[in-house]
mmCIF file of C-alpha atoms in Angstrom:
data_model
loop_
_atom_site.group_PDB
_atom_site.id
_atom_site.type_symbol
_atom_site.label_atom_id
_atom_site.label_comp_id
_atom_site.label_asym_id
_atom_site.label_seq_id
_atom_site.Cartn_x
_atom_site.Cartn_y
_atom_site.Cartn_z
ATOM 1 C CA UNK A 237 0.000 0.000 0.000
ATOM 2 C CA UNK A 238 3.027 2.253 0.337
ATOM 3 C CA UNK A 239 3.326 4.964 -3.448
ATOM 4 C CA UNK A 240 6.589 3.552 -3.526
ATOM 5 C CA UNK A 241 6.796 -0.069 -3.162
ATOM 6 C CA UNK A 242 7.552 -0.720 -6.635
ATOM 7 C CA UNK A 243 9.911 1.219 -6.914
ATOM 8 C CA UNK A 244 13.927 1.007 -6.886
ATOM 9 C CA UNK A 245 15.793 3.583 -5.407
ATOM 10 C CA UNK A 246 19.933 4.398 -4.394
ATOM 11 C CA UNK A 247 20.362 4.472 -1.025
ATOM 12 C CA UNK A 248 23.148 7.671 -0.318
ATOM 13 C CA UNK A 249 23.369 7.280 3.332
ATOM 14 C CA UNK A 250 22.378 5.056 6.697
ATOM 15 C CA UNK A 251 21.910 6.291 9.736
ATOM 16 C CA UNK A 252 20.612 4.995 13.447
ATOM 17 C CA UNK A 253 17.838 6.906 15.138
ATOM 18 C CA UNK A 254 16.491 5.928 18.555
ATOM 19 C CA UNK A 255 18.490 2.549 17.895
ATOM 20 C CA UNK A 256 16.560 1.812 14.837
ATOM 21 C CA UNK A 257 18.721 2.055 11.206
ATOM 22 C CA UNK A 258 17.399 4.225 8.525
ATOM 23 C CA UNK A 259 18.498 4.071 4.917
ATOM 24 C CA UNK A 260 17.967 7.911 3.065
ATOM 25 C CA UNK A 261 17.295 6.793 -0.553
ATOM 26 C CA UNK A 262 17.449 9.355 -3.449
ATOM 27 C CA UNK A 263 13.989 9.482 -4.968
ATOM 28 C CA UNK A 264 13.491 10.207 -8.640
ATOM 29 C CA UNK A 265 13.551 13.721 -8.756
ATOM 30 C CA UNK A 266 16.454 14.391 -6.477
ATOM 31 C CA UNK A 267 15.085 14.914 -3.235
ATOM 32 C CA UNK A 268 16.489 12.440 -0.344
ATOM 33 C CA UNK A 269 13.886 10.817 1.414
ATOM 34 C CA UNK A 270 14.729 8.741 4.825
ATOM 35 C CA UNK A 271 13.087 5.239 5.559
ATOM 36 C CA UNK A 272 13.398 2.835 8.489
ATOM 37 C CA UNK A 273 14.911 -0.218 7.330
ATOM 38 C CA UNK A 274 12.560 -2.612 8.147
ATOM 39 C CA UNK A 275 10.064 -1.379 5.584
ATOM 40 C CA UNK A 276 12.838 -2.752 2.957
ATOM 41 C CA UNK A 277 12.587 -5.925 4.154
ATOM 42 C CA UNK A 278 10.806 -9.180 2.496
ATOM 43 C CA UNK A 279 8.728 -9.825 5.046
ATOM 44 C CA UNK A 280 7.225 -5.897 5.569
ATOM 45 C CA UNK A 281 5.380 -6.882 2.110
ATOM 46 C CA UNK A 282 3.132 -9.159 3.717
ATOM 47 C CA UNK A 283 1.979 -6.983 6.535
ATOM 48 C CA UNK A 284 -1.433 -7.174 6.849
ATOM 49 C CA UNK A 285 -3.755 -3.771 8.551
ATOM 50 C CA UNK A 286 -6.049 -4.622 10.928
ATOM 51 C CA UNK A 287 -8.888 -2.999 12.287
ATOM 52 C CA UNK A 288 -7.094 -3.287 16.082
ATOM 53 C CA UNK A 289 -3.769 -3.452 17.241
ATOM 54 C CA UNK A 290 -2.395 -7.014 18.728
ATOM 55 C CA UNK A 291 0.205 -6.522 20.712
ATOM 56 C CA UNK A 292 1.244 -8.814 23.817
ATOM 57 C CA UNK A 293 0.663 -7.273 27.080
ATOM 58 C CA UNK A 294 4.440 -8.577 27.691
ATOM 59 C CA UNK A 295 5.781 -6.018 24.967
ATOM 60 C CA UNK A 296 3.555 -2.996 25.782
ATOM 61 C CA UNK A 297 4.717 -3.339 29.643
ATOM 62 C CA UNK A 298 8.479 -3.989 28.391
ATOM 63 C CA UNK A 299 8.169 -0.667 26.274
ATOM 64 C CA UNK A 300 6.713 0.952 28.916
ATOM 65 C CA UNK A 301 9.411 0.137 31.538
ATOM 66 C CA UNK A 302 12.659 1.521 28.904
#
């Protein structure tokens, strides 16, 4: 569902934010454009929306407590 999943693009730069890598990719008129790695990956293709959020308590309470 993402305008630019079909599309191939040079990355120019990585970077970590909040401990999570980025790649900036040069889009097709010039302009950089940052994206978190994981939405490069195989597997972030299949993601599916769903109408509400399941999440195990375990990882809500772990992200609260950081």
């Amino acid at each position: 569902f993402h305008p630019l999943r079909s599309h191939s693009l040079p990355v120019i730069r990585q970077y970590d934010f909040h401990d999570e890598v980025h790649y900036v990719v040069r889009l097709a008129d010039g302009r950089p454009l940052a994206v978190p790695a994981w939405m490069t990956s195989p597997e972030a293709a299949g993601t599916r929306i769903v109408s509400a959020a399941r999440l195990p308590v375990r990882v809500l309470l772990d992200h609260l407590l950081q």
